[in-house]
Coordinates of C-alpha atoms and ligand atoms in Angstrom, one line a residue:
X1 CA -2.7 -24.3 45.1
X2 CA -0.3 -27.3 44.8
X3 CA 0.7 -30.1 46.7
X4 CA 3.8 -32.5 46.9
X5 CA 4.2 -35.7 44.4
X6 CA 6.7 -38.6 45.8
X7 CA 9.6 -37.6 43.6
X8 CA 9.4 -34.3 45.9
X9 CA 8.0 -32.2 42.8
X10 CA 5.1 -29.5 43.1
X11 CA 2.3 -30.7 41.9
X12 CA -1.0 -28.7 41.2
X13 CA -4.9 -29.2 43.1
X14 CA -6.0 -29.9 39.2
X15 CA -3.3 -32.7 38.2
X16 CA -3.6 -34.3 41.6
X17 CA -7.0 -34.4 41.1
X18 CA -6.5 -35.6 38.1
X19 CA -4.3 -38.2 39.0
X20 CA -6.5 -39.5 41.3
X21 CA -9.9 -39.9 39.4
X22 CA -7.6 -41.6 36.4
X23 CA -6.3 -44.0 39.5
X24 CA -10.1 -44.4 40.3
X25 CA -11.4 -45.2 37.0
X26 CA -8.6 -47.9 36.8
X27 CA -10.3 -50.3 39.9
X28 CA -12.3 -52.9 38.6
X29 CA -15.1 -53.3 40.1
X30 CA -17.2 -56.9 40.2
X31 CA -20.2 -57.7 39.6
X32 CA -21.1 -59.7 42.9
X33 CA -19.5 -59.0 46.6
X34 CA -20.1 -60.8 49.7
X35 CA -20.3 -57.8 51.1
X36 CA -20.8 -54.4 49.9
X37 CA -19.2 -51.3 52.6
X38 CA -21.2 -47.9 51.6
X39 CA -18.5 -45.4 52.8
X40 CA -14.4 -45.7 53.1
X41 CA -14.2 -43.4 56.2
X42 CA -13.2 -44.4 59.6
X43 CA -16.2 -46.5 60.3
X44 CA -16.1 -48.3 56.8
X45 CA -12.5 -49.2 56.7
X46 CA -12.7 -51.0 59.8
X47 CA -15.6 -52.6 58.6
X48 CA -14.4 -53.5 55.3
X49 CA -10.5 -54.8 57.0
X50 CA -13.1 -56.8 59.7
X51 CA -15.0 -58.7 57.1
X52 CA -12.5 -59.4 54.8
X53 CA -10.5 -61.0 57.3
X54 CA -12.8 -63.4 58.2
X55 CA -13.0 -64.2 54.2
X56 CA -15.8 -62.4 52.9
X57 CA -15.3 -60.9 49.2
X58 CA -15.9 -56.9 50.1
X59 CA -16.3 -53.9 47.8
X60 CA -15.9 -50.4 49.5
X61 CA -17.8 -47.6 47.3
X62 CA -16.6 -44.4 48.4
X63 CA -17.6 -40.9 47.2
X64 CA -14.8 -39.1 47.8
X65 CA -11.4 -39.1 45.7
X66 CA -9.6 -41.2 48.0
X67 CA -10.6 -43.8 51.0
X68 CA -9.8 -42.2 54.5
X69 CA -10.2 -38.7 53.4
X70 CA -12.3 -37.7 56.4
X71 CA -9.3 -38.8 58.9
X72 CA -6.8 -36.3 57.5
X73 CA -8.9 -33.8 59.2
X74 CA -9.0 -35.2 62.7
X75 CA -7.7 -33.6 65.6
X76 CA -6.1 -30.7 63.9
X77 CA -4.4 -33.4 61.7
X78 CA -2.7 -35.2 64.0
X79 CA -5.8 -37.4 64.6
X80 CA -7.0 -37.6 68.6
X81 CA -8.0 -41.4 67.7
X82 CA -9.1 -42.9 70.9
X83 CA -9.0 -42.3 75.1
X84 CA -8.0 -44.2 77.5
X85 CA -10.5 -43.1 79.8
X86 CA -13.3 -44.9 76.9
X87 CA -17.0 -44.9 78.8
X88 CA -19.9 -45.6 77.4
X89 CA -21.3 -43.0 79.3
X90 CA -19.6 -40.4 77.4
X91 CA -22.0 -40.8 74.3
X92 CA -25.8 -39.9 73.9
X93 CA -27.6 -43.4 74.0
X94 CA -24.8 -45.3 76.7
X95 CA -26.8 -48.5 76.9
X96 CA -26.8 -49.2 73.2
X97 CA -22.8 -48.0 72.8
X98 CA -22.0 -50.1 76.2
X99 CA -23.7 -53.0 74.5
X100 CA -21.9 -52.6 71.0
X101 CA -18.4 -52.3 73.0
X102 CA -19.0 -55.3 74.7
X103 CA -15.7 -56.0 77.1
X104 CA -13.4 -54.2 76.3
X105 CA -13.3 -51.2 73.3
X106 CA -10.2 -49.7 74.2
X107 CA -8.1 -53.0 74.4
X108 CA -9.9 -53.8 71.2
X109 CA -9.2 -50.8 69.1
X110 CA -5.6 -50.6 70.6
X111 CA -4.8 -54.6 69.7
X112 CA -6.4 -53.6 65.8
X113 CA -4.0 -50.3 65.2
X114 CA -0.9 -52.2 66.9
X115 CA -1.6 -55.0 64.3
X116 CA -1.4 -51.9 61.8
X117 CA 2.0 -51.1 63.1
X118 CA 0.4 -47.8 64.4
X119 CA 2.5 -46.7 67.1
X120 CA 1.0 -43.9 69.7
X121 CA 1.4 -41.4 72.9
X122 CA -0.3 -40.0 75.5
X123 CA -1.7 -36.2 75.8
X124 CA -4.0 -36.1 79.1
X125 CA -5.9 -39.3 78.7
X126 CA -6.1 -38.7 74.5
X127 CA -4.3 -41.3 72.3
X128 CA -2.5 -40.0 69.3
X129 CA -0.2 -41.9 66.7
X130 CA 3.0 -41.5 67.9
X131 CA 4.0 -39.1 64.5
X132 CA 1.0 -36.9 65.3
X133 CA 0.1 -37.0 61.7
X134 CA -3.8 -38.1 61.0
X135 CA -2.2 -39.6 57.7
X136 CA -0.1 -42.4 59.6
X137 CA -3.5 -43.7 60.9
X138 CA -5.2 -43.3 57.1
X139 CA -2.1 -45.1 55.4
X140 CA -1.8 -48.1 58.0
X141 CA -6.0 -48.9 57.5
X142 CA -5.4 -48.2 53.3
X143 CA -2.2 -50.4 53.9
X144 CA -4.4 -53.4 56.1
X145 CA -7.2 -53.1 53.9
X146 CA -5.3 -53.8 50.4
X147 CA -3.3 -56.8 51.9
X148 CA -6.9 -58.0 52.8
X149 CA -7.7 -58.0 49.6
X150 CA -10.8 -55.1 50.0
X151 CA -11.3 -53.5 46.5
X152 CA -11.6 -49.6 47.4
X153 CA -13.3 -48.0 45.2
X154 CA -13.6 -44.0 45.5
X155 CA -15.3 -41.8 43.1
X156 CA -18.4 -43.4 43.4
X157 CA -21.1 -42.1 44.7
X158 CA -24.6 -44.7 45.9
X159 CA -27.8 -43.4 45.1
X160 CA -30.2 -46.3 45.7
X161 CA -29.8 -49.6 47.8
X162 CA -32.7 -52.3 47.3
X163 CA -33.5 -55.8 48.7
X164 CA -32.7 -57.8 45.8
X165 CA -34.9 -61.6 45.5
X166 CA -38.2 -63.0 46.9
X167 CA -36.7 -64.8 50.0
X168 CA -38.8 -63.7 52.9
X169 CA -35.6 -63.6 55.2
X170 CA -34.3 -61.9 53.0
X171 CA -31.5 -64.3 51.7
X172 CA -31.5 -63.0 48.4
X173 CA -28.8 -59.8 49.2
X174 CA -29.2 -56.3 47.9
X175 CA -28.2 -54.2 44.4
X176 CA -26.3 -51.0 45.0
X177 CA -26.2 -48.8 42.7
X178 CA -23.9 -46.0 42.1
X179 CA -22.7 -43.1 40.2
X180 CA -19.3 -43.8 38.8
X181 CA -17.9 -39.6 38.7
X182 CA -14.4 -39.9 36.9
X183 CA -14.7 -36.2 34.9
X184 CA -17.9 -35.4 32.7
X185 CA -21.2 -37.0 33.4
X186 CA -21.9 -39.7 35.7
X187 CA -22.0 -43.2 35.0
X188 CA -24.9 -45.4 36.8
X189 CA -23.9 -49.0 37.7
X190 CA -25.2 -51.7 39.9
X191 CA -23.5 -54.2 42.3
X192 CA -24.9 -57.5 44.0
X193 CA -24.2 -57.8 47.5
X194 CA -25.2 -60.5 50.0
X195 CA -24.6 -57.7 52.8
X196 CA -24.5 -54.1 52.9
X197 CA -22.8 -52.3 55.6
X198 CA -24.2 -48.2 55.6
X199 CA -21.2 -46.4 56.8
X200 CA -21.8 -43.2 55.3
X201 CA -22.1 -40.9 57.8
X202 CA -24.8 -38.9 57.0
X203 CA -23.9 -39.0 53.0
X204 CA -25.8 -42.1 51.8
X205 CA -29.2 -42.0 53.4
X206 CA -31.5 -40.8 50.9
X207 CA -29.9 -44.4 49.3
X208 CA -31.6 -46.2 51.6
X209 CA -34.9 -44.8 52.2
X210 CA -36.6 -47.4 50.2
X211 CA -35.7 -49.7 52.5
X212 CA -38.5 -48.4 55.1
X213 CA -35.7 -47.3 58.2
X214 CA -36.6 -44.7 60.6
X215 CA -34.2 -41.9 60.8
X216 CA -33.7 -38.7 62.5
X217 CA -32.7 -35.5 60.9
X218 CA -28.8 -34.9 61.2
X219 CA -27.8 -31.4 63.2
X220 CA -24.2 -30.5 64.3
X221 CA -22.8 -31.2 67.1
X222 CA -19.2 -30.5 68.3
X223 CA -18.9 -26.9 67.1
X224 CA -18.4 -23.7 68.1
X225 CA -21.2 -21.5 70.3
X226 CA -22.6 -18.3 69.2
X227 CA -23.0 -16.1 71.9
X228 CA -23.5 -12.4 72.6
X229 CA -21.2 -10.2 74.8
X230 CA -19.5 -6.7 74.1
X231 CA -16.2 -8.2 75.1
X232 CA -16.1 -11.0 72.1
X233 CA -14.9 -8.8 69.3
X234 CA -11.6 -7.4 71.8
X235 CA -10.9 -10.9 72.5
X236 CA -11.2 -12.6 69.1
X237 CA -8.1 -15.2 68.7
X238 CA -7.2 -15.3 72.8
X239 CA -7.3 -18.1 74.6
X240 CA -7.8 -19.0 77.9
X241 CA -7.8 -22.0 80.5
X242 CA -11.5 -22.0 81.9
X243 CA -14.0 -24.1 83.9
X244 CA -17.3 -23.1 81.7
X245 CA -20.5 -23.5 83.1
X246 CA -24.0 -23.6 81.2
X247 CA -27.3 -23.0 82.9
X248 CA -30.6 -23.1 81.3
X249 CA -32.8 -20.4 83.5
X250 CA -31.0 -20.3 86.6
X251 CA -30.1 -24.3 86.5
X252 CA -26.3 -24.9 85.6
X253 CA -26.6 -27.7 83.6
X254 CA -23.0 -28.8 82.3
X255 CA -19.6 -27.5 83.1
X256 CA -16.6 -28.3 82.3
X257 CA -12.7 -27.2 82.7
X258 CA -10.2 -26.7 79.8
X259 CA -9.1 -24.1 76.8
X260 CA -11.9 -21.9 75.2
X261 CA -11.1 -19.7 72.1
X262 CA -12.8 -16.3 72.1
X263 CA -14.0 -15.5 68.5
X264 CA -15.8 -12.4 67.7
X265 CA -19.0 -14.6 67.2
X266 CA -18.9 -16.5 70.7
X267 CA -16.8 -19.4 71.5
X268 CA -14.7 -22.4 69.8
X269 CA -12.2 -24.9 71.4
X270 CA -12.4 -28.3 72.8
X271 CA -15.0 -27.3 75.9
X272 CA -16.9 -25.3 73.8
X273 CA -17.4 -28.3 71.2
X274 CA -18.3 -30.5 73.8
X275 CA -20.9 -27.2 75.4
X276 CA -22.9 -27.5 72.3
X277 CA -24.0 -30.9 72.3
X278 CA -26.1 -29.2 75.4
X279 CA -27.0 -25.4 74.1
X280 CA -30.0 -24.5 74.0
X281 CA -30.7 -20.6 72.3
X282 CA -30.6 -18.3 75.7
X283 CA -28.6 -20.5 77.8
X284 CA -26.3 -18.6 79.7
X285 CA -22.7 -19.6 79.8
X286 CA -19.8 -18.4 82.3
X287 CA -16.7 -18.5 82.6
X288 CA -14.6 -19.1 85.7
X289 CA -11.1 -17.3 83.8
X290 CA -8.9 -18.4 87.5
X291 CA -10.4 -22.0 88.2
X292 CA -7.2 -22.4 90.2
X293 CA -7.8 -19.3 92.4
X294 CA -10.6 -18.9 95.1
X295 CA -12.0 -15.6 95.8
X296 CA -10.0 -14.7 98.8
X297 CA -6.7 -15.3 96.6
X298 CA -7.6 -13.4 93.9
X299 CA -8.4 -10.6 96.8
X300 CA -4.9 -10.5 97.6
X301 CA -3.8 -10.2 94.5
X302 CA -6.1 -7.4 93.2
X303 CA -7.1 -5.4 96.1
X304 CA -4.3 -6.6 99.4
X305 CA -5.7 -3.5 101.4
X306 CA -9.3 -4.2 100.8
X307 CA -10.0 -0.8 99.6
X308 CA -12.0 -1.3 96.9
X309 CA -10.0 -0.5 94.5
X310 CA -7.7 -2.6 91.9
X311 CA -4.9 -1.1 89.8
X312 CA -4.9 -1.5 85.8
X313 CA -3.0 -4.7 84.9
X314 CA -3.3 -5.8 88.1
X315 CA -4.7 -9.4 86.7
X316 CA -1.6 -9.4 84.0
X317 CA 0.1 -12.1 86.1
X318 CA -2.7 -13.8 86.4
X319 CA -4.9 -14.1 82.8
X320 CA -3.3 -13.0 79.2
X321 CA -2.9 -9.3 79.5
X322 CA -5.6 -8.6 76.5
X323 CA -8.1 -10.6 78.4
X324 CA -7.3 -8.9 81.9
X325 CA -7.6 -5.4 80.4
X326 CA -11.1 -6.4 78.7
X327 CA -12.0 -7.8 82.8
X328 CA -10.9 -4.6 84.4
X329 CA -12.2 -2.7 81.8
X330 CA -15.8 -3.6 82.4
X331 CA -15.4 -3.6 86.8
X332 CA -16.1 -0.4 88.7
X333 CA -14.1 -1.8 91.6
X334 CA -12.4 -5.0 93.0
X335 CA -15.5 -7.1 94.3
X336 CA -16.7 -6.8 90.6
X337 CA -13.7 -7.3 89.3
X338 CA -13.0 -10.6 91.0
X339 CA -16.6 -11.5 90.3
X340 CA -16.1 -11.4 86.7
X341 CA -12.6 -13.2 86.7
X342 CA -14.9 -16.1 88.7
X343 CA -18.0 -15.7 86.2
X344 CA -17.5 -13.7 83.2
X345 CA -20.6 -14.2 81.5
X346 CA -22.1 -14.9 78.0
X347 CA -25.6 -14.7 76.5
X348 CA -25.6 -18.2 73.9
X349 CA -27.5 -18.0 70.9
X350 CA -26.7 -21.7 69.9
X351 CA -24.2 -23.2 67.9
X352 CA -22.8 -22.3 64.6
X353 CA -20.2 -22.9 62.0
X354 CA -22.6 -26.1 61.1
X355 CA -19.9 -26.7 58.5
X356 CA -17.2 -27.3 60.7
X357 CA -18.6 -29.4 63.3
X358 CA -17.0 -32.6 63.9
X359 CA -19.7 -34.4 64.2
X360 CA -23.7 -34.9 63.7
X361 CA -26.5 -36.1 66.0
X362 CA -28.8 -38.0 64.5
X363 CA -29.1 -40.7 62.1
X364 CA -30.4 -44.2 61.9
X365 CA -32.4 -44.8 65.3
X366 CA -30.7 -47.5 66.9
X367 CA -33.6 -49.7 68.2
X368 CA -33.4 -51.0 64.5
X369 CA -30.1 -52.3 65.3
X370 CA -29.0 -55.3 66.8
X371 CA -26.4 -54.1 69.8
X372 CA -24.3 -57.6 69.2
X373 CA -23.9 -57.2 65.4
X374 CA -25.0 -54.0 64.2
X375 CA -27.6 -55.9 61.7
X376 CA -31.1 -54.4 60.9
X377 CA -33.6 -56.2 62.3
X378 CA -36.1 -55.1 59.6
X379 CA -33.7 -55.6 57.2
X380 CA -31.5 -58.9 57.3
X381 CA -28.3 -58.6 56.0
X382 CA -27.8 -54.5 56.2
X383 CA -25.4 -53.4 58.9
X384 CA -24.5 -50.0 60.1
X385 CA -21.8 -48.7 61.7
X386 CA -20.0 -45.0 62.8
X387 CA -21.6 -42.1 62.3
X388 CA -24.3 -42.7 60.0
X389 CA -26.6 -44.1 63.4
X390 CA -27.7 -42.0 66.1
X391 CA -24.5 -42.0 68.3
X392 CA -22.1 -38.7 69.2
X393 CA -20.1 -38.8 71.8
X394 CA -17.8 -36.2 74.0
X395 CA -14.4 -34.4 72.1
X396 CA -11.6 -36.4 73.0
X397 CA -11.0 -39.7 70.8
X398 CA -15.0 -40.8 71.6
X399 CA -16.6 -40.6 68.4
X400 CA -13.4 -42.3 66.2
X401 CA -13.7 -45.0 69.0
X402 CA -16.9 -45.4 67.9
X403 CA -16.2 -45.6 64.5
X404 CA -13.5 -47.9 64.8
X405 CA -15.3 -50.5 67.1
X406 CA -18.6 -50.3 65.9
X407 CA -17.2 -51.1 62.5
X408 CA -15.1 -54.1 63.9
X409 CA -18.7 -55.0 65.0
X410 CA -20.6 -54.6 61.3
X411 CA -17.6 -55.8 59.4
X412 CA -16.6 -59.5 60.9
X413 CA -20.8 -59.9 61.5
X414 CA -21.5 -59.2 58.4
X415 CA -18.7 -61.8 56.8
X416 CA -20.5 -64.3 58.8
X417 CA -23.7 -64.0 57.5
X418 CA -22.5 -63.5 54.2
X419 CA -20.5 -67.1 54.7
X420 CA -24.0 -68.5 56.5
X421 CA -25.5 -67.4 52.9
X422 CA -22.9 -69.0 51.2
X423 CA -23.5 -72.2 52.9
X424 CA -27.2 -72.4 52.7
X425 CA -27.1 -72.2 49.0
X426 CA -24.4 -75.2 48.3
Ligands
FAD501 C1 -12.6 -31.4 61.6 C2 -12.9 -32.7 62.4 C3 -12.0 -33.1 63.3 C4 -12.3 -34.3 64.1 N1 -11.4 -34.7 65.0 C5 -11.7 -35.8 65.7 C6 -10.8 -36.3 66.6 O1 -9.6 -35.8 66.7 N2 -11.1 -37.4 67.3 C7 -12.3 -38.1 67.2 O2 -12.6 -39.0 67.9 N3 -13.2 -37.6 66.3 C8 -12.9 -36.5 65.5 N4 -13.8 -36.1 64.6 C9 -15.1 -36.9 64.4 C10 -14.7 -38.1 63.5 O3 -14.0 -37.7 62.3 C11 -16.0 -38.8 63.0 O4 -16.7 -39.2 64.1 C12 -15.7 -40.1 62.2 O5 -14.9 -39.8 61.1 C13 -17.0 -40.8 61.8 O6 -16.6 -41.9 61.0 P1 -17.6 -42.4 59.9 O7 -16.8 -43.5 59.1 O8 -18.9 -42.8 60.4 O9 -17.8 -41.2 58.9 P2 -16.8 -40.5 58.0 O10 -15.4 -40.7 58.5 O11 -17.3 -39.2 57.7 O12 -16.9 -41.4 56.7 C14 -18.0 -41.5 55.9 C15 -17.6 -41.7 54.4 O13 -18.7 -42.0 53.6 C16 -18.5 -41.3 52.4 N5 -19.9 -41.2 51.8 C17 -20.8 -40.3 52.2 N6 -21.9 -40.5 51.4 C18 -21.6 -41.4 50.5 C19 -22.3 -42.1 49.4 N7 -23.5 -41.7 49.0 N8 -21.6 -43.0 48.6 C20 -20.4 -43.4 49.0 N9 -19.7 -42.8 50.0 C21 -20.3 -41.9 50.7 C22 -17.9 -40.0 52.8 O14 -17.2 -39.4 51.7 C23 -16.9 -40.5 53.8 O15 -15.6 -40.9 53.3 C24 -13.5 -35.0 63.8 C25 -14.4 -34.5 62.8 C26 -14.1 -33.4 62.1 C27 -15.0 -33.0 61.0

């Protein structure tokens, strides 16, 4: 495999991987931050740009090769990165993310990217940068956060963050430590911090378990739905524009219009992804294929006469050919035929594909949290932010909102307790 270098040459997976841990190993990092950003995704970039605005010292330790790595990946790569139809209500727990938005998210997140020079457009009610690229959005917060003065460092992994000093409110800070991974065996080192900001998604929380937080197990979310039906291998790659409706029993409890992918394991697209946040094993799922149409005008389109009958590729008009032939295929005569076009149904067997879900329920309980500053309440001077708390929200530029503001929130709160620090101990 091989990528492209600047000077337009091919490069190879190996030397650009080795370019990048030798660019790694060359950022020095200090021995004491202000604060200390566990994480250079979405969340922690924001965080780490926040706070060192407002003049804190900040240190992002990131895992991965590079900062921002997990954004390349968004929205197919071009990076759905907010909505301007935002609602708290969109997200699991909407009392806490109402309270962490405060006024006004969108306006917020818009005002941070324009000051990025991130330009964008419209799809529906989705924001995208204007060059559809996911990497515009990674470069500008890269870009913001070295004229900031944030020291990223990536290829470092944290393994254990501790409560450093006797003060009982906990003045004295936190050590970090990490594994430095630049090519043979890992290096252990240990940073000061006066705050900590956890914006690991679910990476980093082994790290802090000694630090007593209550958690809840992480599970995918946003993924595609297994589900039985004879029809799935015919129709594996077709698409089709549905309104999808999930019952549990006989109780529809979620529907929801838009594109579904038929795969030969069940379902995948943007409706599905939002469906499994409420599967359950057994559900039953169906599929309205003509959500435009009623029944009487599917009548005239199948059976005018009222006979009974339907001819083969009667539906081609209608639905993708392959998925009307797999329809007519499985009616003995028009009033089943129609029937299925308005409900073809599905047997679910839950989600799947863990490993490509976009993102995870669970995490850090957010009644440790304070909903104004994202600070533990147990633990002075740790902040969380993104994914690594308990907060998913629907497809659609929801959960990068999330990251974004709630790391606005972490970052610029956790300069100013760092600064408070700073000024108690003069
Ligand atoms: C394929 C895909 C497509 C998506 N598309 C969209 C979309 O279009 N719109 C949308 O709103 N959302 C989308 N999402 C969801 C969105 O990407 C996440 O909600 C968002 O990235 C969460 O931000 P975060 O900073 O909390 O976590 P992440 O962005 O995952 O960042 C966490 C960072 O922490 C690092 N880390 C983990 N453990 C450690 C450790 N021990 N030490 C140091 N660093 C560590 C990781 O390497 C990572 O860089 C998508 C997700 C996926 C997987």
């Amino acid at each position: 495999m091989s990528g492209s270098s600047k000077s337009g040459r091919r490069v190879s997976r190996a030397a650009q991987r080795e370019a990048l841990l030798a660019q790694a190993a060359k950022v020095e990092v200090e021995k004491s931050y202000d604060v200390v950003v566990i994480g250079g995704g979405a969340a922690g970039l924001v965080a780490a740009i926040s706070a060192a605005e407002d003049d804190a010292s900040v240190l992002v330790l990131e895992r991965d090769l590079e900062c921002g790595r997990s954004i390349l990946a968004t929205g197919n790569g071009r990076c759905n990165f907010s909505n301007v139809e935002l609602d708290a209500e969109a997200y699991n727990d909407p009392e806490f993310v109402s309270a962490v938005f405060g006024g006004d998210a969108l306006q917020d997140i818009l005002g941070f990217f324009r000051d990025c020079n991130l330009r964008w457009g419209l799809e529906g009610a989705r924001l995208y940068p204007m060059s559809r690229k996911a990497a515009s959005v990674r470069n500008v917060l890269l870009a913001r956060a070295e004229a900031a003065g944030v020291t990223l460092a990536p290829a470092r992994s944290v393994t254990l963050v501790e409560t450093a000093g006797e003060d009982a409110d906990g003045r004295g800070g936190f050590e970090v430590t990490f594994d430095e991974v630049f090519g043979g065996e890992a290096d252990s080192r240990t940073v000061e911090a006066r705050c900590v900001v956890a914006a690991s998604g679910g990476g980093a929380l082994e790290a802090l378990d000694g630090l007593g937080l209550e958690s809840t197990t992480f599970s995918a979310a946003l993924c595609p739905v297994a589900c039985e039906a004879d029809f799935l291998e015919e129709l594996d790659g077709c698409r089709a524009h549905v309104r999808a409706q999930l019952s549990h029993g006989r109780f529809p409890c979620w529907s929801e219009r838009g594109e579904v992918l038929f795969r030969s394991y069940g379902l995948s697209g943007i409706v599905t992804f939002n469906m499994s946040r409420e599967v359950e094993e057994g559900d039953t799922v169906e599929l309205d294929l003509a959500p435009d149409l009623g029944s009487s005008d599917l009548q005239q389109i199948v059976d005018p006469f009222g006979r009974g009958e339907f001819v083969p590729g009667c539906l081609d008009g209608v639905l993708d050919p392959k998925v009307a032939a797999v329809v007519e295929g499985m009616a003995e005569d028009s009033e089943e035929l129609i029937s299925l076009v308005k409900a073809l149904p599905l047997r679910a067997t839950g989600t799947c594909e863990e490993d490509s879900a976009q993102v995870t329920q669970g995490g850090l309980v957010n009644e440790q949290f304070d909903d104004g500053t994202l600070e533990c309440s147990e633990v002075p001077g740790l902040f969380a932010c993104g994914e690594v708390l308990d907060v998913d929200g629907a497809c659609g530029g929801y959960n990068l909102s999330w990251a974004w503001k709630s790391g606005m929130v972490a970052g610029a709160a956790a300069a100013r307790r760092a600064q408070k620090l700073v000024r108690a101990a003069r």
